[in-house]
Amino acid sequence: MNETPAVAVANLTVKFGDFTAVDDISFTVRRGEVFGFLGANGAGKTTTIRVLCGLLLPTAGRVTVGGVGFDTGEMAIKRKVGYMSQRFTLYNDMTVAENLAFIASLRKLPRETFLKRRDYLLGFISFQRPLDSYVRDLPGGIKQQVSLAASMLHDPEIVFLDEPTAGVTPAARARFWALIRELAGQGKTIFVTTHYMDEAE
């Protein structure tokens, strides 16, 4: 059994000029854990996730994700993680099929692998609408589930979900958390930021 933590953060600090966005934080996430990252808006949750996804270099401190750090290179981290952004994952003026194909091309997935993963993940979220549906026409809860599928296309070890249930109905939130628990049951590590205390609990 691999005892290396999925995520290890030691004394992480991120500054933008004179502004300190993340101030000397440390934590560890075990493999297969659902880790809730709780904080008010503006507390630095998204900035921390951007570092953990290899999108932003830390000002100070040490970070390893899936056993690799920035000394190995950001691409090594990016291959291990999936990221569902709080604000942007899908293009509204493209269809579901076009969005997923575009994301697969960014990840350089072979077509056969992409189609297999796409069909599996759409089945996993019980997506029953036509693939040529425009994202802008999807209800918030369905759009959120498709965003989750998009972040999982390359079969990452660790999935970062940045306030994934903000602005959706309670029923959609419950459905989304059922999917998260199922992913954790498959051995995925799930890192979720939220400002909902009940979700963190």
Coordinates of N, CA and C in Angstrom, one line a residue:
M1 N 0.8 -1.2 0.0 CA 0.0 0.0 0.0 C 0.9 1.2 0.0
N2 N 0.5 2.2 -0.8 CA 1.3 3.5 -1.0 C 0.9 4.4 0.2
E3 N 1.9 4.7 1.1 CA 1.7 5.5 2.2 C 2.0 7.0 1.9
T4 N 2.5 7.3 0.7 CA 2.8 8.7 0.4 C 1.5 9.5 0.4
P5 N 1.5 10.6 1.0 CA 0.3 11.4 1.0 C -0.1 11.8 -0.4
A6 N -1.4 12.0 -0.7 CA -1.9 12.5 -2.0 C -1.4 14.0 -2.1
V7 N -1.5 14.7 -1.0 CA -1.1 16.1 -1.0 C -0.4 16.4 0.3
A8 N 0.8 17.1 0.2 CA 1.5 17.5 1.4 C 1.9 18.9 1.2
V9 N 1.5 19.8 2.1 CA 1.8 21.2 2.1 C 2.5 21.6 3.3
A10 N 3.6 22.2 3.2 CA 4.4 22.7 4.4 C 4.8 24.1 4.2
N11 N 4.2 24.9 5.1 CA 4.5 26.4 5.2 C 4.3 27.1 3.9
L12 N 3.2 26.8 3.2 CA 2.9 27.5 1.9 C 2.5 28.9 2.1
T13 N 3.2 29.8 1.4 CA 2.9 31.2 1.3 C 2.8 31.6 -0.1
V14 N 1.8 32.4 -0.4 CA 1.7 33.0 -1.8 C 1.5 34.5 -1.7
K15 N 2.3 35.2 -2.3 CA 2.2 36.7 -2.3 C 2.0 37.2 -3.7
F16 N 1.2 38.3 -3.8 CA 1.1 39.0 -5.1 C 1.6 40.5 -4.8
G17 N 2.8 40.8 -5.0 CA 3.4 42.0 -4.6 C 3.4 42.1 -3.1
D18 N 2.8 43.1 -2.5 CA 2.8 43.3 -1.1 C 1.6 42.6 -0.4
F19 N 0.7 42.0 -1.3 CA -0.5 41.3 -0.7 C -0.2 39.9 -0.5
T20 N -0.5 39.4 0.7 CA -0.3 38.0 1.0 C -1.6 37.3 0.9
A21 N -1.7 36.4 -0.1 CA -3.0 35.7 -0.4 C -3.1 34.4 0.5
V22 N -2.0 33.7 0.7 CA -1.9 32.5 1.5 C -0.7 32.7 2.5
D23 N -1.0 32.5 3.8 CA 0.0 32.9 4.8 C 0.4 31.7 5.6
D24 N 1.5 31.0 5.2 CA 2.2 30.0 6.0 C 1.2 28.9 6.5
I25 N 0.6 28.1 5.5 CA -0.3 27.1 5.9 C 0.4 25.7 5.6
S26 N 0.0 24.7 6.4 CA 0.5 23.4 6.3 C -0.7 22.4 6.5
F27 N -0.7 21.3 5.7 CA -1.7 20.3 5.9 C -1.3 19.1 5.0
T28 N -1.9 17.9 5.3 CA -1.7 16.7 4.6 C -3.0 16.1 4.2
V29 N -3.1 15.5 3.0 CA -4.3 14.8 2.6 C -3.9 13.4 2.2
R30 N -4.6 12.4 2.9 CA -4.3 11.0 2.6 C -4.9 10.6 1.3
R31 N -4.3 9.5 0.7 CA -4.8 9.0 -0.6 C -6.2 8.4 -0.3
G32 N -7.1 8.6 -1.2 CA -8.5 8.1 -1.1 C -9.4 8.9 -0.1
E33 N -8.9 10.0 0.4 CA -9.6 10.8 1.4 C -10.5 11.9 0.6
V34 N -11.6 12.2 1.2 CA -12.4 13.4 0.8 C -12.0 14.5 1.8
F35 N -11.3 15.5 1.3 CA -10.7 16.5 2.2 C -11.5 17.8 1.9
G36 N -12.1 18.4 3.0 CA -12.9 19.6 2.9 C -12.0 20.8 3.3
F37 N -11.9 21.8 2.4 CA -11.1 23.0 2.7 C -12.0 24.1 2.9
L38 N -12.2 24.4 4.1 CA -13.3 25.4 4.5 C -12.7 26.8 4.7
G39 N -13.4 27.8 4.2 CA -13.0 29.2 4.4 C -14.0 30.1 3.8
A40 N -14.0 31.3 4.3 CA -14.9 32.4 3.8 C -14.3 32.8 2.4
N41 N -15.2 33.5 1.6 CA -14.8 34.0 0.3 C -13.6 35.0 0.6
G42 N -12.5 34.8 -0.2 CA -11.4 35.7 -0.1 C -10.3 35.2 0.9
A43 N -10.5 34.0 1.4 CA -9.6 33.4 2.4 C -8.4 32.8 1.8
G44 N -8.3 32.6 0.5 CA -7.2 32.1 -0.2 C -7.3 30.6 -0.6
K45 N -8.6 30.1 -0.6 CA -8.8 28.7 -1.0 C -8.5 28.5 -2.5
T46 N -8.9 29.4 -3.4 CA -8.7 29.2 -4.8 C -7.2 29.4 -5.1
T47 N -6.6 30.3 -4.5 CA -5.1 30.5 -4.7 C -4.4 29.2 -4.3
T48 N -4.7 28.6 -3.2 CA -4.1 27.4 -2.7 C -4.3 26.3 -3.8
I49 N -5.5 26.1 -4.2 CA -5.8 25.1 -5.3 C -5.0 25.3 -6.5
R50 N -4.9 26.6 -6.9 CA -4.1 26.9 -8.2 C -2.6 26.4 -8.0
V51 N -2.1 26.6 -6.8 CA -0.7 26.1 -6.5 C -0.7 24.6 -6.6
L52 N -1.7 23.9 -6.0 CA -1.7 22.5 -5.9 C -2.0 21.8 -7.3
C53 N -2.5 22.6 -8.2 CA -2.8 22.1 -9.6 C -1.6 22.4 -10.5
G54 N -0.6 23.1 -10.0 CA 0.6 23.4 -10.8 C 0.3 24.6 -11.7
L55 N -0.7 25.4 -11.4 CA -1.0 26.6 -12.2 C -0.3 27.9 -11.6
L56 N 0.2 27.8 -10.4 CA 0.8 29.0 -9.8 C 1.9 28.6 -8.9
L57 N 3.1 29.3 -9.0 CA 4.2 28.9 -8.2 C 4.1 29.5 -6.8
P58 N 4.4 28.7 -5.8 CA 4.4 29.3 -4.4 C 5.5 30.3 -4.2
T59 N 5.2 31.3 -3.3 CA 6.3 32.2 -3.0 C 7.3 31.6 -2.0
A60 N 6.7 30.8 -1.1 CA 7.6 30.1 -0.1 C 6.9 28.8 0.3
G61 N 7.6 27.9 0.9 CA 7.1 26.6 1.4 C 7.3 25.5 0.4
R62 N 6.8 24.3 0.8 CA 7.0 23.1 -0.1 C 5.7 22.4 -0.3
V63 N 5.4 22.0 -1.5 CA 4.2 21.3 -1.9 C 4.5 20.1 -2.7
T64 N 3.9 18.9 -2.4 CA 4.0 17.8 -3.2 C 2.6 17.3 -3.5
V65 N 2.3 16.9 -4.7 CA 1.0 16.4 -5.1 C 1.2 15.1 -5.8
G66 N 0.6 14.0 -5.3 CA 0.8 12.7 -5.9 C 2.2 12.3 -5.8
G67 N 3.0 12.8 -4.8 CA 4.4 12.4 -4.6 C 5.4 13.2 -5.4
V68 N 4.9 14.2 -6.2 CA 5.8 15.0 -7.0 C 5.7 16.5 -6.6
G69 N 6.8 17.2 -6.7 CA 6.8 18.6 -6.4 C 7.2 19.5 -7.5
F70 N 7.3 20.8 -7.3 CA 7.6 21.7 -8.3 C 9.0 21.5 -8.9
D71 N 9.9 20.8 -8.1 CA 11.2 20.6 -8.6 C 11.2 19.6 -9.7
T72 N 10.1 18.8 -9.8 CA 10.0 17.9 -10.9 C 9.4 18.6 -12.1
G73 N 8.7 19.7 -11.9 CA 8.1 20.5 -13.0 C 6.6 20.5 -12.8
E74 N 6.0 21.6 -13.2 CA 4.5 21.7 -13.1 C 3.7 20.7 -13.9
M75 N 4.3 20.3 -15.1 CA 3.6 19.3 -15.9 C 3.4 18.0 -15.2
A76 N 4.4 17.6 -14.4 CA 4.3 16.3 -13.7 C 3.1 16.4 -12.7
I77 N 2.9 17.6 -12.1 CA 1.7 17.7 -11.2 C 0.5 17.7 -12.0
K78 N 0.4 18.5 -13.1 CA -0.8 18.6 -13.9 C -1.3 17.3 -14.4
R79 N -0.4 16.4 -14.7 CA -0.9 15.1 -15.2 C -1.6 14.3 -14.1
K80 N -1.3 14.6 -12.8 CA -1.9 13.8 -11.7 C -3.2 14.3 -11.2
V81 N -3.6 15.6 -11.6 CA -4.7 16.2 -11.0 C -5.8 16.5 -12.1
G82 N -7.1 16.6 -11.6 CA -8.2 17.1 -12.3 C -8.7 18.3 -11.6
Y83 N -9.1 19.3 -12.3 CA -9.5 20.6 -11.6 C -10.9 21.1 -12.1
M84 N -11.8 21.2 -11.3 CA -13.1 21.8 -11.6 C -13.1 23.2 -11.0
S85 N -13.0 24.2 -11.8 CA -12.9 25.5 -11.4 C -14.3 26.0 -10.8
Q86 N -14.2 27.0 -9.9 CA -15.3 27.6 -9.3 C -16.1 28.4 -10.4
R87 N -15.3 29.0 -11.3 CA -15.9 29.9 -12.3 C -16.0 29.4 -13.7
F88 N -15.1 28.6 -14.1 CA -15.0 28.3 -15.5 C -14.5 26.9 -15.7
T89 N -15.3 26.1 -16.3 CA -14.8 24.7 -16.7 C -15.3 24.5 -18.2
L90 N -16.5 24.9 -18.5 CA -17.1 24.6 -19.8 C -17.4 25.9 -20.5
Y91 N -17.4 25.8 -21.9 CA -17.8 26.9 -22.7 C -19.3 26.8 -23.0
N92 N -20.1 27.9 -22.6 CA -21.5 27.9 -22.8 C -22.0 27.8 -24.2
D93 N -21.2 28.3 -25.1 CA -21.6 28.4 -26.5 C -21.1 27.2 -27.4
M94 N -20.7 26.1 -26.7 CA -20.3 24.9 -27.3 C -21.2 23.8 -26.8
T95 N -21.3 22.7 -27.5 CA -22.1 21.6 -27.0 C -21.4 20.8 -26.0
V96 N -22.1 19.9 -25.4 CA -21.4 19.0 -24.4 C -20.3 18.2 -25.1
A97 N -20.6 17.6 -26.3 CA -19.6 16.8 -27.0 C -18.4 17.6 -27.4
E98 N -18.7 18.9 -27.8 CA -17.6 19.8 -28.3 C -16.7 20.1 -27.1
N99 N -17.3 20.4 -25.9 CA -16.5 20.7 -24.7 C -15.6 19.6 -24.3
L100 N -16.2 18.4 -24.3 CA -15.4 17.3 -23.8 C -14.3 16.9 -24.8
A101 N -14.6 17.0 -26.1 CA -13.6 16.8 -27.1 C -12.4 17.8 -27.0
F102 N -12.8 19.1 -26.7 CA -11.8 20.1 -26.6 C -10.9 19.8 -25.4
I103 N -11.5 19.5 -24.3 CA -10.7 19.2 -23.1 C -9.8 18.0 -23.3
A104 N -10.3 17.0 -24.0 CA -9.5 15.8 -24.3 C -8.3 16.2 -25.2
S105 N -8.5 17.1 -26.1 CA -7.4 17.5 -27.0 C -6.3 18.3 -26.3
L106 N -6.8 19.1 -25.3 CA -5.8 19.8 -24.4 C -4.9 18.8 -23.6
R107 N -5.6 17.7 -23.2 CA -4.9 16.7 -22.5 C -4.1 15.7 -23.3
K108 N -4.3 15.8 -24.7 CA -3.6 15.0 -25.7 C -4.0 13.5 -25.5
L109 N -5.3 13.3 -25.2 CA -5.8 11.9 -25.1 C -6.0 11.3 -26.4
P110 N -5.6 10.1 -26.6 CA -5.9 9.4 -27.9 C -7.4 9.3 -28.0
R111 N -7.9 9.3 -29.3 CA -9.3 9.4 -29.5 C -10.1 8.2 -28.9
E112 N -9.5 7.0 -29.0 CA -10.1 5.8 -28.5 C -10.3 5.9 -27.0
T113 N -9.2 6.3 -26.3 CA -9.2 6.5 -24.9 C -10.2 7.6 -24.5
F114 N -10.3 8.7 -25.2 CA -11.2 9.7 -24.9 C -12.7 9.2 -25.0
L115 N -13.0 8.6 -26.1 CA -14.4 8.1 -26.3 C -14.8 7.1 -25.2
K116 N -13.9 6.2 -24.8 CA -14.1 5.3 -23.8 C -14.4 6.0 -22.4
R117 N -13.5 6.9 -22.1 CA -13.6 7.7 -20.8 C -14.9 8.6 -20.9
R118 N -15.2 9.2 -22.0 CA -16.4 10.0 -22.1 C -17.6 9.2 -21.9
D119 N -17.7 8.1 -22.5 CA -18.9 7.3 -22.4 C -19.1 6.8 -20.9
Y120 N -17.9 6.4 -20.3 CA -18.0 5.9 -18.9 C -18.4 7.0 -18.0
L121 N -17.8 8.2 -18.1 CA -18.1 9.3 -17.2 C -19.5 9.8 -17.4
L122 N -20.0 9.9 -18.6 CA -21.4 10.3 -18.8 C -22.4 9.3 -18.2
G123 N -22.0 8.0 -18.3 CA -22.8 7.0 -17.6 C -22.8 7.2 -16.1
F124 N -21.6 7.5 -15.6 CA -21.3 7.6 -14.2 C -22.2 8.8 -13.6
I125 N -22.4 9.9 -14.3 CA -23.2 11.0 -13.9 C -24.6 10.9 -14.3
S126 N -25.0 9.8 -15.0 CA -26.3 9.5 -15.5 C -26.8 10.6 -16.4
F127 N -25.9 11.1 -17.3 CA -26.3 12.1 -18.3 C -27.2 11.5 -19.3
Q128 N -28.4 12.1 -19.5 CA -29.4 11.5 -20.4 C -29.8 12.4 -21.5
R129 N -29.1 13.5 -21.7 CA -29.5 14.5 -22.7 C -28.7 14.2 -23.9
P130 N -29.1 14.8 -25.1 CA -28.3 14.6 -26.3 C -26.9 15.3 -26.2
L131 N -25.9 14.6 -26.7 CA -24.5 15.2 -26.6 C -24.4 16.5 -27.4
D132 N -25.3 16.8 -28.3 CA -25.3 18.0 -29.0 C -26.0 19.1 -28.3
S133 N -26.4 18.9 -27.0 CA -27.0 20.0 -26.2 C -26.0 21.0 -25.9
Y134 N -26.4 22.3 -26.1 CA -25.5 23.4 -25.7 C -25.4 23.5 -24.2
V135 N -24.2 23.8 -23.7 CA -24.0 23.9 -22.2 C -24.9 25.0 -21.6
R136 N -25.1 26.1 -22.4 CA -25.9 27.2 -21.8 C -27.3 26.8 -21.6
D137 N -27.8 25.7 -22.2 CA -29.2 25.2 -22.0 C -29.3 24.2 -20.9
L138 N -28.2 23.8 -20.3 CA -28.3 22.8 -19.2 C -28.7 23.5 -17.9
P139 N -29.5 22.8 -17.1 CA -29.7 23.3 -15.7 C -28.4 23.3 -14.9
G140 N -28.4 24.2 -13.9 CA -27.1 24.3 -13.1 C -26.6 23.0 -12.6
G141 N -27.5 22.2 -12.0 CA -27.0 20.9 -11.5 C -26.4 20.0 -12.5
I142 N -27.0 19.9 -13.7 CA -26.5 19.1 -14.8 C -25.2 19.6 -15.3
K143 N -25.1 20.9 -15.5 CA -23.9 21.6 -15.9 C -22.7 21.2 -15.0
Q144 N -23.0 21.3 -13.7 CA -22.0 21.0 -12.7 C -21.5 19.6 -12.8
Q145 N -22.4 18.6 -13.1 CA -22.0 17.2 -13.2 C -21.2 17.0 -14.4
V146 N -21.6 17.7 -15.5 CA -20.8 17.6 -16.8 C -19.4 18.2 -16.5
S147 N -19.3 19.2 -15.7 CA -18.0 19.8 -15.4 C -17.1 18.8 -14.6
L148 N -17.8 18.1 -13.7 CA -17.1 17.0 -13.0 C -16.5 16.0 -13.9
A149 N -17.4 15.5 -14.9 CA -16.9 14.5 -15.9 C -15.7 15.1 -16.7
A150 N -15.8 16.4 -17.0 CA -14.7 17.0 -17.8 C -13.4 16.9 -17.1
S151 N -13.5 17.2 -15.8 CA -12.3 17.2 -15.0 C -11.7 15.8 -14.7
M152 N -12.5 14.8 -15.0 CA -12.0 13.4 -14.8 C -11.6 12.7 -16.1
L153 N -11.7 13.4 -17.2 CA -11.4 12.7 -18.5 C -10.1 11.9 -18.6
H154 N -9.1 12.5 -18.0 CA -7.7 11.9 -18.1 C -7.5 11.0 -17.0
D155 N -8.5 10.6 -16.2 CA -8.4 9.7 -15.1 C -7.4 10.1 -14.0
P156 N -7.5 11.3 -13.5 CA -6.5 11.8 -12.5 C -6.6 11.0 -11.2
E157 N -5.4 11.1 -10.5 CA -5.4 10.5 -9.1 C -6.1 11.4 -8.1
I158 N -6.0 12.7 -8.3 CA -6.5 13.6 -7.3 C -7.4 14.6 -8.0
V159 N -8.6 14.9 -7.5 CA -9.6 15.8 -8.1 C -9.8 17.0 -7.2
F160 N -9.5 18.2 -7.7 CA -9.7 19.4 -7.0 C -11.0 20.1 -7.5
L161 N -12.0 20.3 -6.5 CA -13.3 20.8 -6.8 C -13.4 22.2 -6.0
D162 N -13.4 23.3 -6.8 CA -13.4 24.6 -6.1 C -14.8 25.1 -6.0
E163 N -15.4 25.0 -4.8 CA -16.8 25.4 -4.5 C -17.7 24.9 -5.6
P164 N -17.8 23.6 -5.8 CA -18.5 23.0 -6.9 C -20.0 23.1 -6.8
T165 N -20.5 23.3 -5.5 CA -22.0 23.3 -5.4 C -22.5 24.7 -5.2
A166 N -21.7 25.7 -5.4 CA -22.2 27.1 -5.2 C -23.2 27.4 -6.2
G167 N -24.4 27.9 -5.8 CA -25.4 28.4 -6.7 C -26.3 27.4 -7.3
V168 N -26.3 26.1 -6.8 CA -27.2 25.1 -7.3 C -28.2 24.7 -6.2
T169 N -29.3 24.0 -6.6 CA -30.3 23.7 -5.7 C -29.9 22.7 -4.7
P170 N -30.6 22.6 -3.5 CA -30.2 21.5 -2.5 C -30.2 20.1 -3.1
A171 N -31.2 19.8 -4.0 CA -31.3 18.5 -4.6 C -30.0 18.2 -5.4
A172 N -29.6 19.3 -6.2 CA -28.4 19.1 -7.0 C -27.1 19.0 -6.2
R173 N -27.1 19.7 -5.1 CA -26.0 19.5 -4.1 C -25.9 18.1 -3.6
A174 N -27.1 17.6 -3.2 CA -27.1 16.2 -2.7 C -26.6 15.2 -3.7
R175 N -27.1 15.4 -5.0 CA -26.7 14.5 -6.0 C -25.2 14.5 -6.3
F176 N -24.6 15.8 -6.3 CA -23.2 15.9 -6.5 C -22.4 15.3 -5.4
W177 N -22.8 15.4 -4.2 CA -22.1 14.8 -3.1 C -22.2 13.3 -3.1
A178 N -23.3 12.7 -3.6 CA -23.3 11.3 -3.8 C -22.3 10.8 -4.9
L179 N -22.1 11.6 -5.9 CA -21.1 11.3 -6.9 C -19.7 11.4 -6.3
I180 N -19.4 12.4 -5.5 CA -18.1 12.5 -4.8 C -17.8 11.3 -3.9
R181 N -18.8 10.9 -3.2 CA -18.6 9.7 -2.3 C -18.3 8.5 -3.1
E182 N -19.0 8.4 -4.3 CA -18.8 7.2 -5.1 C -17.3 7.2 -5.7
L183 N -16.9 8.4 -6.1 CA -15.5 8.6 -6.6 C -14.5 8.2 -5.5
A184 N -14.7 8.6 -4.3 CA -13.8 8.3 -3.2 C -13.8 6.8 -3.0
G185 N -15.0 6.1 -3.1 CA -15.1 4.7 -3.0 C -14.2 4.0 -4.0
Q186 N -14.0 4.6 -5.2 CA -13.1 4.1 -6.2 C -11.6 4.3 -6.0
G187 N -11.3 5.0 -4.9 CA -9.9 5.2 -4.5 C -9.4 6.6 -5.0
K188 N -10.2 7.5 -5.5 CA -9.8 8.8 -5.9 C -9.7 9.7 -4.7
T189 N -8.7 10.6 -4.7 CA -8.6 11.6 -3.6 C -9.4 12.8 -4.1
I190 N -10.2 13.3 -3.2 CA -11.1 14.4 -3.6 C -10.8 15.6 -2.7
F191 N -10.4 16.7 -3.2 CA -10.1 17.9 -2.4 C -11.2 19.0 -2.8
V192 N -12.0 19.3 -1.8 CA -13.2 20.2 -2.1 C -13.1 21.5 -1.3
T193 N -13.1 22.6 -1.9 CA -13.2 23.9 -1.2 C -14.7 24.2 -1.0
T194 N -15.1 24.8 0.1 CA -16.5 25.1 0.3 C -16.5 26.2 1.4
H195 N -17.6 27.0 1.4 CA -17.9 27.9 2.5 C -19.2 27.5 3.2
Y196 N -19.7 26.3 2.8 CA -20.9 25.7 3.5 C -20.4 24.8 4.6
M197 N -20.7 25.2 5.9 CA -20.3 24.4 7.0 C -20.8 23.0 7.0
D198 N -22.1 22.8 6.5 CA -22.7 21.4 6.5 C -21.9 20.5 5.5
E199 N -21.5 21.1 4.4 CA -20.7 20.3 3.5 C -19.4 19.9 4.1
A200 N -18.7 20.8 4.7 CA -17.4 20.5 5.3 C -17.6 19.4 6.4
E201 N -18.6 19.5 7.2 CA -18.9 18.4 8.2 C -19.1 17.1 7.5

